[in-house]
Coordinates of C-alpha atoms in Angstrom, one line a residue:
Chain A
M1 CA 11.1 -8.4 -43.5
A2 CA 13.7 -6.1 -42.0
R3 CA 11.1 -5.1 -39.4
T4 CA 10.4 -8.6 -38.2
T5 CA 14.2 -9.4 -37.8
S6 CA 14.6 -6.2 -35.8
S7 CA 11.6 -6.9 -33.6
R8 CA 12.7 -10.5 -33.1
R9 CA 16.2 -9.2 -32.1
G10 CA 14.4 -6.8 -29.8
F11 CA 12.5 -9.5 -28.2
A12 CA 15.5 -11.8 -27.8
G13 CA 17.4 -8.8 -26.4
S14 CA 14.7 -8.1 -23.9
L15 CA 14.7 -11.8 -23.0
V16 CA 18.5 -11.7 -22.3
S17 CA 18.0 -8.4 -20.4
G18 CA 15.2 -10.0 -18.4
L19 CA 17.4 -13.0 -17.5
M20 CA 20.2 -10.6 -16.3
T21 CA 17.8 -9.1 -13.7
I22 CA 16.9 -12.5 -12.2
P23 CA 19.6 -13.0 -9.6
A24 CA 19.0 -9.5 -8.1
A25 CA 15.2 -9.9 -8.4
A26 CA 15.3 -13.3 -6.7
V27 CA 17.3 -12.2 -3.6
Y28 CA 15.4 -8.9 -3.3
T29 CA 12.0 -10.5 -3.8
G30 CA 12.7 -13.5 -1.5
L31 CA 13.9 -11.5 1.4
T32 CA 12.4 -8.0 1.1
V33 CA 9.3 -8.1 -1.1
V34 CA 7.9 -11.5 0.2
P35 CA 8.5 -10.4 3.8
V36 CA 6.6 -7.2 3.1
G37 CA 3.8 -9.4 1.8
F38 CA 3.9 -11.6 4.8
A39 CA 3.9 -8.5 7.1
V40 CA 0.8 -7.2 5.4
Y41 CA -0.9 -10.7 5.7
Y42 CA 0.1 -11.3 9.4
S43 CA -1.0 -7.7 10.2
F44 CA -4.6 -8.9 9.7
T45 CA -4.1 -11.9 11.9
Q46 CA -3.5 -13.0 15.4
Y47 CA -0.3 -15.0 15.4
N48 CA 2.2 -15.9 18.0
G49 CA 4.9 -17.1 15.6
I50 CA 4.7 -20.7 16.6
P51 CA 4.6 -22.9 13.5
S52 CA 2.1 -25.4 14.9
Q53 CA -0.5 -22.7 15.7
P54 CA -1.5 -21.1 12.4
P55 CA -2.4 -17.4 12.3
T56 CA -6.1 -16.7 12.7
W57 CA -7.7 -13.9 10.6
V58 CA -8.9 -11.0 12.6
G59 CA -9.3 -8.3 10.0
F60 CA -8.4 -4.8 11.1
E61 CA -8.2 -5.6 14.8
N62 CA -4.5 -5.0 15.1
Y63 CA -4.8 -1.7 13.3
A64 CA -7.8 -0.7 15.5
R65 CA -5.8 -1.7 18.5
I66 CA -2.9 0.6 17.4
I67 CA -5.1 3.6 16.6
Q68 CA -7.5 3.3 19.6
D69 CA -4.7 2.2 22.0
P70 CA -7.2 1.1 24.8
I71 CA -4.6 0.5 27.5
G72 CA -2.3 3.4 26.4
D73 CA 0.8 1.3 25.8
L74 CA 1.4 2.0 22.1
R75 CA 0.9 5.7 21.6
P76 CA 3.9 6.8 23.7
A77 CA 6.2 5.1 21.1
V78 CA 4.5 7.1 18.3
V79 CA 5.0 10.3 20.2
V80 CA 8.6 9.5 21.0
T81 CA 9.4 8.6 17.4
A82 CA 7.7 11.7 16.1
L83 CA 9.6 13.9 18.5
I84 CA 12.9 12.3 17.6
A85 CA 12.1 12.6 13.8
V86 CA 11.1 16.3 14.0
A87 CA 13.6 17.6 16.6
G88 CA 16.3 15.3 15.3
A89 CA 15.9 16.4 11.7
F90 CA 16.0 20.1 12.6
L91 CA 19.1 19.7 14.8
V92 CA 20.9 17.3 12.5
N93 CA 20.4 19.6 9.5
G94 CA 21.0 22.8 11.4
A95 CA 24.3 21.5 12.8
A96 CA 25.4 20.0 9.5
L97 CA 24.6 23.1 7.5
G98 CA 26.2 25.4 10.0
L99 CA 29.4 23.4 10.1
A100 CA 29.4 22.9 6.3
L101 CA 29.5 26.7 5.9
L102 CA 32.4 26.9 8.5
L103 CA 34.3 24.1 6.9
R104 CA 33.7 24.6 3.2
R105 CA 37.2 25.6 2.3
T106 CA 39.6 22.7 2.0
T107 CA 42.5 23.4 4.4
P108 CA 44.3 20.8 6.6
F109 CA 42.6 22.2 9.7
N110 CA 39.1 21.8 8.0
T111 CA 39.9 18.4 6.7
F112 CA 40.8 17.3 10.3
A113 CA 37.6 18.9 11.6
R114 CA 35.5 17.1 9.0
V115 CA 37.0 13.8 10.1
V116 CA 36.3 14.6 13.7
M117 CA 32.7 15.5 13.0
F118 CA 32.1 12.4 10.9
Y119 CA 33.8 9.7 12.9
P120 CA 30.8 8.7 15.2
H121 CA 29.0 7.5 12.0
V122 CA 31.5 4.7 11.5
L123 CA 30.8 3.4 15.0
S124 CA 27.7 1.2 15.4
A125 CA 24.8 2.9 17.0
L126 CA 24.7 0.2 19.7
I127 CA 28.2 1.1 20.7
V128 CA 27.5 4.8 20.7
G129 CA 24.6 4.1 23.0
F130 CA 26.7 2.0 25.5
L131 CA 29.4 4.6 25.4
W132 CA 27.1 7.6 26.2
Q133 CA 25.4 5.4 28.8
A134 CA 28.7 5.1 30.6
I135 CA 29.3 8.8 30.4
L136 CA 25.8 10.1 31.3
G137 CA 24.4 7.3 33.4
P138 CA 23.6 7.9 37.1
Q139 CA 27.1 6.4 37.9
G140 CA 28.6 7.8 34.8
A141 CA 31.6 10.0 34.2
V142 CA 29.7 13.3 34.2
N143 CA 27.7 12.7 37.3
N144 CA 30.8 11.5 39.2
L145 CA 32.6 14.7 38.2
L146 CA 29.6 16.8 39.4
E147 CA 29.4 15.0 42.7
S148 CA 33.2 15.2 43.3
R149 CA 32.8 19.0 42.9
G150 CA 30.0 19.1 45.4
A151 CA 27.3 19.7 42.8
S152 CA 24.2 17.5 42.7
S153 CA 24.0 14.9 39.9
L154 CA 21.8 15.4 36.8
P155 CA 19.2 12.9 35.7
F156 CA 20.4 12.6 32.1
L157 CA 19.0 9.1 31.7
A158 CA 16.9 8.7 34.9
D159 CA 14.2 11.3 34.4
P160 CA 11.8 10.7 31.5
D161 CA 12.0 14.1 29.9
W162 CA 15.8 14.4 30.4
A163 CA 16.2 10.9 28.9
L164 CA 14.4 11.7 25.7
T165 CA 16.3 14.9 25.3
T166 CA 19.6 13.1 26.0
L167 CA 18.6 10.4 23.4
I168 CA 17.9 13.1 20.8
V169 CA 21.2 14.9 21.5
V170 CA 23.2 11.6 21.3
I171 CA 21.5 10.7 18.0
V172 CA 22.4 14.1 16.6
W173 CA 26.0 13.8 17.8
A174 CA 26.3 10.5 16.0
Q175 CA 24.4 11.4 12.8
F176 CA 25.0 14.9 11.7
G177 CA 28.4 14.0 10.1
V178 CA 26.6 12.3 7.2
Q179 CA 24.5 15.3 6.5
L180 CA 27.6 17.5 6.9
V181 CA 29.4 15.6 4.1
L182 CA 26.3 15.9 1.9
Y183 CA 26.1 19.7 2.5
L184 CA 29.8 20.1 1.8
A185 CA 29.3 18.3 -1.6
G186 CA 26.3 20.5 -2.2
L187 CA 28.2 23.7 -1.4
Q188 CA 30.8 22.8 -4.0
A189 CA 28.1 22.9 -6.7
V190 CA 27.2 26.5 -5.8
S191 CA 28.6 28.7 -8.4
P192 CA 31.4 30.9 -6.9
E193 CA 31.0 33.5 -9.7
L194 CA 27.4 34.1 -8.6
Q195 CA 28.5 34.5 -5.0
E196 CA 31.3 36.8 -6.0
A197 CA 28.9 38.9 -8.2
A198 CA 26.5 39.2 -5.4
R199 CA 29.3 40.4 -3.1
L200 CA 30.5 42.9 -5.7
D201 CA 26.9 44.2 -5.8
G202 CA 27.3 45.0 -2.1
A203 CA 25.5 42.0 -0.6
G204 CA 26.6 41.1 3.0
S205 CA 27.5 37.5 3.8
V206 CA 24.0 36.9 5.3
Q207 CA 22.4 38.2 2.1
V208 CA 24.7 36.2 -0.1
F209 CA 23.7 33.1 1.9
R210 CA 19.9 33.9 1.8
H211 CA 19.7 34.8 -1.9
V212 CA 22.4 32.8 -3.6
T213 CA 23.8 29.9 -1.5
W214 CA 20.6 28.7 0.2
P215 CA 18.4 28.6 -3.0
A216 CA 21.3 26.8 -4.9
L217 CA 21.5 24.3 -2.1
A218 CA 17.8 23.3 -2.5
P219 CA 18.4 19.8 -4.1
T220 CA 20.9 19.0 -1.3
V221 CA 18.5 20.1 1.4
T222 CA 15.8 17.7 0.0
V223 CA 18.3 14.8 0.1
T224 CA 19.5 15.6 3.6
I225 CA 16.0 16.0 5.0
V226 CA 14.7 12.8 3.5
T227 CA 17.7 10.7 4.5
S228 CA 17.8 12.1 8.0
V229 CA 14.0 11.6 8.6
L230 CA 14.2 8.1 7.2
S231 CA 17.0 7.1 9.5
L232 CA 15.4 8.9 12.5
L233 CA 12.1 7.0 12.1
K234 CA 13.8 3.6 12.5
V235 CA 16.0 4.5 15.6
Y236 CA 16.6 1.3 17.6
D237 CA 20.2 0.2 18.3
V238 CA 21.2 3.5 20.1
V239 CA 18.1 3.2 22.3
L240 CA 19.1 -0.3 23.3
G241 CA 22.5 0.8 24.3
L242 CA 21.6 4.1 25.9
T243 CA 18.4 3.6 27.9
N244 CA 16.9 0.3 26.9
G245 CA 13.6 2.2 26.4
G246 CA 13.5 3.5 29.9
P247 CA 12.9 5.0 32.3
G248 CA 9.5 3.4 32.0
D249 CA 8.6 3.8 28.3
A250 CA 10.0 7.3 28.0
T251 CA 12.4 6.4 25.2
Q252 CA 10.7 3.5 23.5
T253 CA 10.7 4.3 19.8
W254 CA 8.4 2.7 17.3
A255 CA 11.1 0.3 16.1
Y256 CA 11.8 -0.6 19.7
E257 CA 8.1 -1.2 20.2
I258 CA 8.0 -3.5 17.2
L259 CA 11.2 -5.6 18.0
A260 CA 11.6 -5.5 21.7
V261 CA 8.0 -5.4 22.9
S262 CA 5.5 -6.8 20.4
F263 CA 7.8 -9.3 18.6
A264 CA 9.6 -10.2 21.8
N265 CA 6.3 -11.0 23.4
N266 CA 5.2 -13.2 20.5
K267 CA 2.6 -10.7 19.2
V268 CA 3.7 -11.2 15.6
G269 CA 0.4 -10.0 14.1
L270 CA 0.6 -6.7 16.1
A271 CA 4.3 -6.3 15.3
C272 CA 3.6 -6.7 11.6
A273 CA 0.8 -4.2 11.7
Q274 CA 3.1 -1.7 13.4
A275 CA 5.8 -2.5 10.8
V276 CA 3.4 -1.9 7.9
L277 CA 2.3 1.4 9.4
L278 CA 5.9 2.5 9.8
V279 CA 6.8 1.6 6.2
L280 CA 3.7 3.5 5.0
V281 CA 4.6 6.6 7.2
A282 CA 8.2 6.5 5.9
G283 CA 7.0 6.3 2.3
I284 CA 4.3 9.0 2.6
L285 CA 6.6 11.3 4.5
S286 CA 9.4 10.9 1.9
F287 CA 7.1 11.6 -1.0
T288 CA 5.5 14.5 0.8
I289 CA 8.9 16.1 1.5
I290 CA 10.0 15.6 -2.1
A291 CA 6.8 17.1 -3.4
L292 CA 7.0 20.1 -1.1
R293 CA 10.6 20.6 -1.9
R294 CA 10.0 20.6 -5.7
R295 CA 9.2 24.3 -5.7
A296 CA 12.3 25.2 -3.8
E297 CA 14.3 23.1 -6.3
E298 CA 12.8 24.8 -9.3
G299 CA 14.1 28.0 -7.7
A300 CA 17.5 26.4 -7.5
E301 CA 17.5 25.8 -11.3
A302 CA 16.7 29.4 -11.8
V303 CA 19.6 30.5 -9.6
G304 CA 22.1 27.8 -11.0
Chain B
M1 CA 43.3 43.2 13.4
T2 CA 41.1 43.5 10.3
R3 CA 37.5 42.3 10.3
T4 CA 38.2 39.3 8.2
S5 CA 41.0 38.0 10.4
V6 CA 38.8 38.4 13.5
R7 CA 36.1 36.5 11.7
S8 CA 38.5 33.7 10.8
A9 CA 39.9 33.5 14.3
V10 CA 36.3 33.2 15.7
R11 CA 35.6 30.5 13.1
V12 CA 38.7 28.5 14.0
A13 CA 37.9 28.8 17.7
V14 CA 34.3 27.6 17.2
V15 CA 35.4 24.6 15.2
A16 CA 38.1 23.8 17.7
V17 CA 35.7 23.8 20.6
L18 CA 33.2 21.6 18.7
S19 CA 36.0 19.2 17.7
V20 CA 37.0 18.8 21.3
A21 CA 33.3 18.2 22.2
M22 CA 33.2 15.5 19.6
L23 CA 36.3 13.8 20.8
V24 CA 35.7 13.9 24.6
P25 CA 33.7 10.6 24.6
M26 CA 36.6 8.9 22.8
Y27 CA 39.0 10.3 25.3
I28 CA 36.9 9.1 28.3
M29 CA 36.7 5.6 26.7
V30 CA 40.4 5.3 26.1
V31 CA 41.6 6.5 29.5
N32 CA 39.0 4.5 31.5
A33 CA 39.9 1.3 29.7
F34 CA 43.1 1.3 31.6
K35 CA 41.7 1.9 35.1
P36 CA 40.0 -0.1 37.9
Q37 CA 36.4 0.5 38.7
Q38 CA 37.1 2.5 41.8
E39 CA 39.3 5.0 40.0
I40 CA 36.9 5.3 37.1
L41 CA 34.3 6.4 39.6
L42 CA 36.6 8.7 41.5
S43 CA 38.3 10.5 38.6
P44 CA 36.6 9.7 35.3
L45 CA 38.8 12.1 33.3
G46 CA 42.3 11.5 34.7
L47 CA 44.8 8.8 34.0
D48 CA 47.3 8.0 36.7
L49 CA 50.2 6.3 35.0
A50 CA 51.3 4.7 38.3
T51 CA 48.1 2.7 38.6
A52 CA 47.2 2.3 34.9
T53 CA 46.7 -1.3 34.0
T54 CA 46.0 -3.4 31.0
E55 CA 44.5 -6.1 33.2
H56 CA 40.9 -5.2 32.2
L57 CA 41.7 -4.9 28.6
A58 CA 43.2 -8.4 28.7
A59 CA 40.1 -9.7 30.5
A60 CA 37.9 -8.1 27.8
W61 CA 40.1 -9.7 25.2
Q62 CA 39.5 -13.1 26.8
N63 CA 35.8 -12.7 27.5
T64 CA 34.1 -15.7 26.1
S65 CA 30.8 -13.8 25.4
F66 CA 32.7 -11.5 23.0
P67 CA 35.4 -13.5 21.2
V68 CA 37.2 -10.5 19.7
V69 CA 39.2 -12.1 16.9
E70 CA 36.4 -14.3 15.8
G71 CA 34.0 -11.4 16.0
Y72 CA 36.2 -9.4 13.6
A73 CA 36.5 -12.4 11.3
V74 CA 32.7 -13.0 11.1
T75 CA 32.0 -9.2 10.7
L76 CA 34.6 -9.0 7.9
F77 CA 33.2 -12.0 6.2
L78 CA 29.7 -10.4 6.3
V79 CA 31.0 -7.2 4.8
L80 CA 32.7 -9.0 1.9
A81 CA 30.0 -11.6 1.3
C82 CA 27.1 -9.2 1.4
N83 CA 28.9 -6.9 -1.0
V84 CA 29.7 -9.8 -3.4
V85 CA 26.0 -10.8 -3.5
A86 CA 24.6 -7.2 -3.6
I87 CA 27.1 -5.9 -6.2
G88 CA 27.4 -9.1 -8.1
T89 CA 23.6 -9.3 -8.7
S90 CA 23.1 -5.6 -9.1
V91 CA 25.6 -5.1 -11.9
P92 CA 23.9 -7.2 -14.5
A93 CA 20.4 -6.2 -13.4
A94 CA 21.3 -2.5 -13.5
Y95 CA 22.9 -2.9 -16.9
A96 CA 19.8 -4.6 -18.3
I97 CA 17.5 -2.0 -16.8
A98 CA 19.7 0.9 -18.0
R99 CA 20.2 -0.4 -21.5
T100 CA 16.8 -1.9 -22.4
P101 CA 14.0 0.6 -23.4
G102 CA 10.4 -0.1 -22.6
P103 CA 7.9 0.2 -19.8
L104 CA 8.6 -3.2 -18.3
F105 CA 12.2 -2.2 -17.4
R106 CA 11.1 1.2 -16.1
F107 CA 8.7 -0.6 -13.9
L108 CA 11.5 -3.0 -12.7
L109 CA 13.6 0.0 -11.7
F110 CA 10.7 1.4 -9.7
F111 CA 10.1 -2.1 -8.2
F112 CA 13.7 -2.2 -6.9
V113 CA 13.9 1.5 -5.8
A114 CA 10.7 1.1 -3.7
G115 CA 12.8 -1.1 -1.4
M116 CA 14.9 1.9 -0.3
F117 CA 11.9 3.1 1.8
V118 CA 11.6 -0.2 3.6
P119 CA 13.8 -0.1 6.8
A120 CA 15.7 -3.4 7.1
Q121 CA 15.1 -3.9 10.8
I122 CA 11.3 -3.4 10.3
I123 CA 11.0 -6.1 7.7
L124 CA 13.2 -8.4 9.7
V125 CA 10.3 -10.0 11.7
P126 CA 8.5 -11.4 8.6
A127 CA 11.8 -12.1 6.9
I128 CA 12.5 -14.5 9.8
F129 CA 9.5 -16.6 8.8
V130 CA 10.8 -16.8 5.2
L131 CA 14.2 -17.8 6.4
R132 CA 12.6 -20.5 8.7
A133 CA 10.6 -21.8 5.8
T134 CA 13.7 -22.2 3.6
G135 CA 15.8 -23.6 6.4
L136 CA 18.2 -20.6 6.3
M137 CA 17.3 -19.3 9.8
G138 CA 20.3 -19.3 12.2
T139 CA 22.8 -19.7 9.3
L140 CA 25.4 -17.4 7.9
P141 CA 24.1 -17.8 4.3
G142 CA 20.6 -16.8 5.5
L143 CA 22.1 -13.7 7.2
V144 CA 24.2 -12.7 4.1
L145 CA 21.2 -13.1 1.8
F146 CA 18.9 -11.0 4.0
M147 CA 21.5 -8.2 4.5
A148 CA 22.3 -8.3 0.7
S149 CA 18.7 -8.0 -0.2
T150 CA 18.4 -4.8 1.9
M151 CA 21.5 -3.4 0.0
I152 CA 20.3 -4.2 -3.5
P153 CA 17.8 -1.3 -3.9
F154 CA 20.3 1.4 -3.3
T155 CA 23.2 -0.4 -5.1
L156 CA 21.1 -1.1 -8.2
F157 CA 19.7 2.4 -8.2
V158 CA 23.1 4.2 -8.3
F159 CA 24.5 1.6 -10.7
S160 CA 21.7 2.1 -13.3
G161 CA 22.1 5.8 -13.0
Y162 CA 25.8 5.5 -13.6
I163 CA 25.5 3.1 -16.6
R164 CA 23.0 5.6 -18.2
M165 CA 25.8 8.2 -18.2
L166 CA 28.2 5.8 -20.0
P167 CA 28.2 6.2 -23.8
R168 CA 26.1 3.6 -25.6
S169 CA 28.5 3.6 -28.6
L170 CA 30.9 1.5 -26.5
D171 CA 28.5 -1.5 -26.1
E172 CA 27.3 -1.1 -29.7
A173 CA 30.8 -1.3 -31.1
A174 CA 31.5 -4.4 -29.1
S175 CA 28.2 -6.1 -30.1
I176 CA 28.9 -5.5 -33.8
D177 CA 32.2 -7.2 -33.2
G178 CA 30.2 -10.2 -32.0
A179 CA 30.8 -10.1 -28.3
S180 CA 28.0 -11.5 -26.1
R181 CA 26.1 -9.2 -23.7
Q182 CA 27.6 -10.8 -20.7
R183 CA 31.1 -10.3 -22.1
I184 CA 30.4 -6.7 -23.0
L185 CA 29.1 -6.1 -19.5
W186 CA 32.0 -7.7 -17.5
T187 CA 34.9 -6.7 -19.8
I188 CA 33.9 -3.2 -21.0
V189 CA 31.2 -1.7 -18.8
F190 CA 32.1 -3.1 -15.4
P191 CA 35.7 -1.7 -15.4
L192 CA 34.3 1.7 -16.2
M193 CA 32.0 1.5 -13.2
R194 CA 34.9 1.4 -10.7
P195 CA 34.1 4.7 -9.0
I196 CA 30.4 3.9 -8.4
V197 CA 31.2 0.3 -7.3
A198 CA 33.7 1.7 -4.8
T199 CA 31.0 4.1 -3.5
A200 CA 28.4 1.3 -3.1
F201 CA 31.0 -1.0 -1.5
I202 CA 31.9 1.5 1.1
L203 CA 28.3 2.4 2.0
N204 CA 27.3 -1.2 2.1
A205 CA 30.4 -2.1 4.1
L206 CA 29.5 0.5 6.7
S207 CA 26.0 -0.7 7.1
A208 CA 27.0 -4.4 7.3
W209 CA 29.8 -3.6 9.8
N210 CA 27.5 -1.8 12.1
D211 CA 24.3 -3.9 11.8
F212 CA 23.2 -5.3 15.1
V213 CA 19.6 -6.3 14.7
S214 CA 20.0 -8.6 11.7
P215 CA 22.8 -10.8 13.1
Q216 CA 21.2 -10.8 16.6
L217 CA 17.8 -12.0 15.4
I218 CA 18.8 -14.2 12.5
L219 CA 21.8 -15.9 14.0
G220 CA 20.2 -15.9 17.5
P221 CA 21.7 -14.8 20.8
G222 CA 23.1 -18.3 21.5
S223 CA 24.8 -18.6 18.1
E224 CA 28.3 -19.8 17.7
F225 CA 28.9 -16.9 15.4
K226 CA 29.2 -13.5 17.0
T227 CA 29.7 -10.3 15.1
I228 CA 31.4 -7.3 16.8
T229 CA 28.0 -5.7 17.6
T230 CA 26.3 -8.9 18.9
G231 CA 29.5 -9.7 20.8
V232 CA 29.6 -6.3 22.5
Y233 CA 25.9 -6.6 23.3
A234 CA 26.5 -10.1 24.9
A235 CA 29.4 -8.8 26.9
V236 CA 28.1 -5.4 28.0
S237 CA 24.3 -5.3 28.1
T238 CA 23.9 -7.0 31.6
Y239 CA 26.9 -5.1 33.1
T240 CA 26.3 -1.6 32.0
T241 CA 27.5 -0.1 35.3
N242 CA 30.6 -2.3 35.5
Y243 CA 32.9 0.1 33.8
E244 CA 35.8 -2.2 34.1
I245 CA 34.0 -4.3 31.5
V246 CA 32.3 -1.6 29.5
F247 CA 35.2 0.7 28.5
P248 CA 37.8 -2.0 27.6
T249 CA 35.2 -3.9 25.6
L250 CA 34.1 -0.8 23.7
L251 CA 37.7 0.1 23.1
L252 CA 38.4 -3.3 21.5
A253 CA 35.3 -2.9 19.4
V254 CA 36.0 0.5 17.9
V255 CA 39.8 0.8 17.5
P256 CA 40.2 -1.1 14.2
I257 CA 37.2 0.6 12.5
L258 CA 38.5 4.0 13.6
V259 CA 42.0 3.2 12.3
I260 CA 40.4 2.0 9.0
F261 CA 38.3 5.2 8.9
V262 CA 41.2 7.6 9.5
V263 CA 43.3 5.9 6.8
M264 CA 40.5 5.8 4.3
Q265 CA 38.7 9.0 5.3
R266 CA 39.0 10.6 1.9
H267 CA 37.5 7.6 0.2
I268 CA 34.8 7.0 2.7
M269 CA 33.5 10.6 2.9
G270 CA 34.1 11.1 -0.8
G271 CA 32.2 7.9 -1.5
L272 CA 29.3 9.0 0.6
S273 CA 28.9 12.4 -1.2
A274 CA 29.3 10.7 -4.6
G275 CA 26.5 8.3 -3.7
A276 CA 24.3 11.2 -2.7
V277 CA 25.0 13.3 -5.8
K278 CA 24.3 10.3 -8.0
G279 CA 21.4 9.1 -5.9

């Protein structure tokens, strides 16, 4: 008897709980889950987005087109995005960790420096792109300075290789502040006693970092790598402001390809196939990084 | 000098040089906002007070493609409305998920968290078709709902993690006293969630404030509503070498957010690291 009441109450409780999730589930399902479903469906069709012309089923044609890339117009975006993700992740994390070690003590000077390192993140990426365009463009501030000193101008945004390098540097400039804040938070969790003990045992600062600080930072490193890779994979706004994908297609990222090339040219099916692939890559990469980092994190527990 | 003081002098010098490097773009933007094109080209770093002028700043202020005051009003509205929807729906959902045992609610959490790996601007193309089908395309409610839906996964994830850390005895005591679950949630649990709500609000506010693709595509380039980012794009994108337009427009677009950031820097940066630690 008592059991039935409690299970009935459990059921009623679950029902109330279920009802409480409905508003969030409705908004999230309607505008994120259903669109993902649509993206998967459209990715198997040829569709120009015009309501009067329904999508026609073409199977894996869009995916085959992306993978085989017969006219060589899609692969550059994959290469550009991969370069940005790999180089960007290393530079962002290197700069952030280096500065976090320099700024870890809370002094007024360090607080000021942290604010200075972080502020580009509160500007929108589009504005960051436009600003650096005005500084590094062919007519920009830097090139005018060089020319007025009699030096020749530099093709920061005019030469394909330079432009990609410039783009990566600008992204790092704008982004590493976030990772810096995460590393600073991580460093606070490193036990000072352990570092002090290592120092008393005669370890130099490099050794203390390698054997105490770095292992203890492992969980933070996982978070910073995953968050930086995820945001680097979807770079779009800053490209629009800085280079608009040029020169040629030298700085067209995967997101740029989806929004400003495929979708803008009414190739909705292709755009959706590209979007589905990007979501898959982002998911697989994140889980791979988390799985690979698990061993390092187990080491962190041993140290902590 | 001892070794440690040399080391700390080097450290201060390195940080100072890097700080200057971070600030140079802001300096260039500010001084050039007060100069005519010819002078910007001739001496991009200097500011001659004799020829400095606010003429171009005034022109940028009156530019019809970027109505500054309205742009700020629309952007601020988006920040608040998206947060109300995202936080308002995530609080009860996270509470239900955190407090109800069973595989169904574990699956629900997973279902929401999976959304964190879906980049908003990538899912925008198919979302446009959903908005069209529901008549919300080109409207502010449609934009708010889309942006809020991209905020819900993270918001709900950190909320449910936080509620799990709150002692269950609080809710149980209240429920013995006969309070309904909604009342327990909003009068007892929600006030205790203040720190994590602040974190979520700040992070969501930053992403809403800086979002360009969603308003540009959902409202459309010809929309009567312009946010700061879509307004800047409309004003600048076709005149990127007309620096008389570029610098003053960018200055108008960044000064308020920079002021807010400097005033609130402890909360913003603290909120970010709190979110990461909990997430």
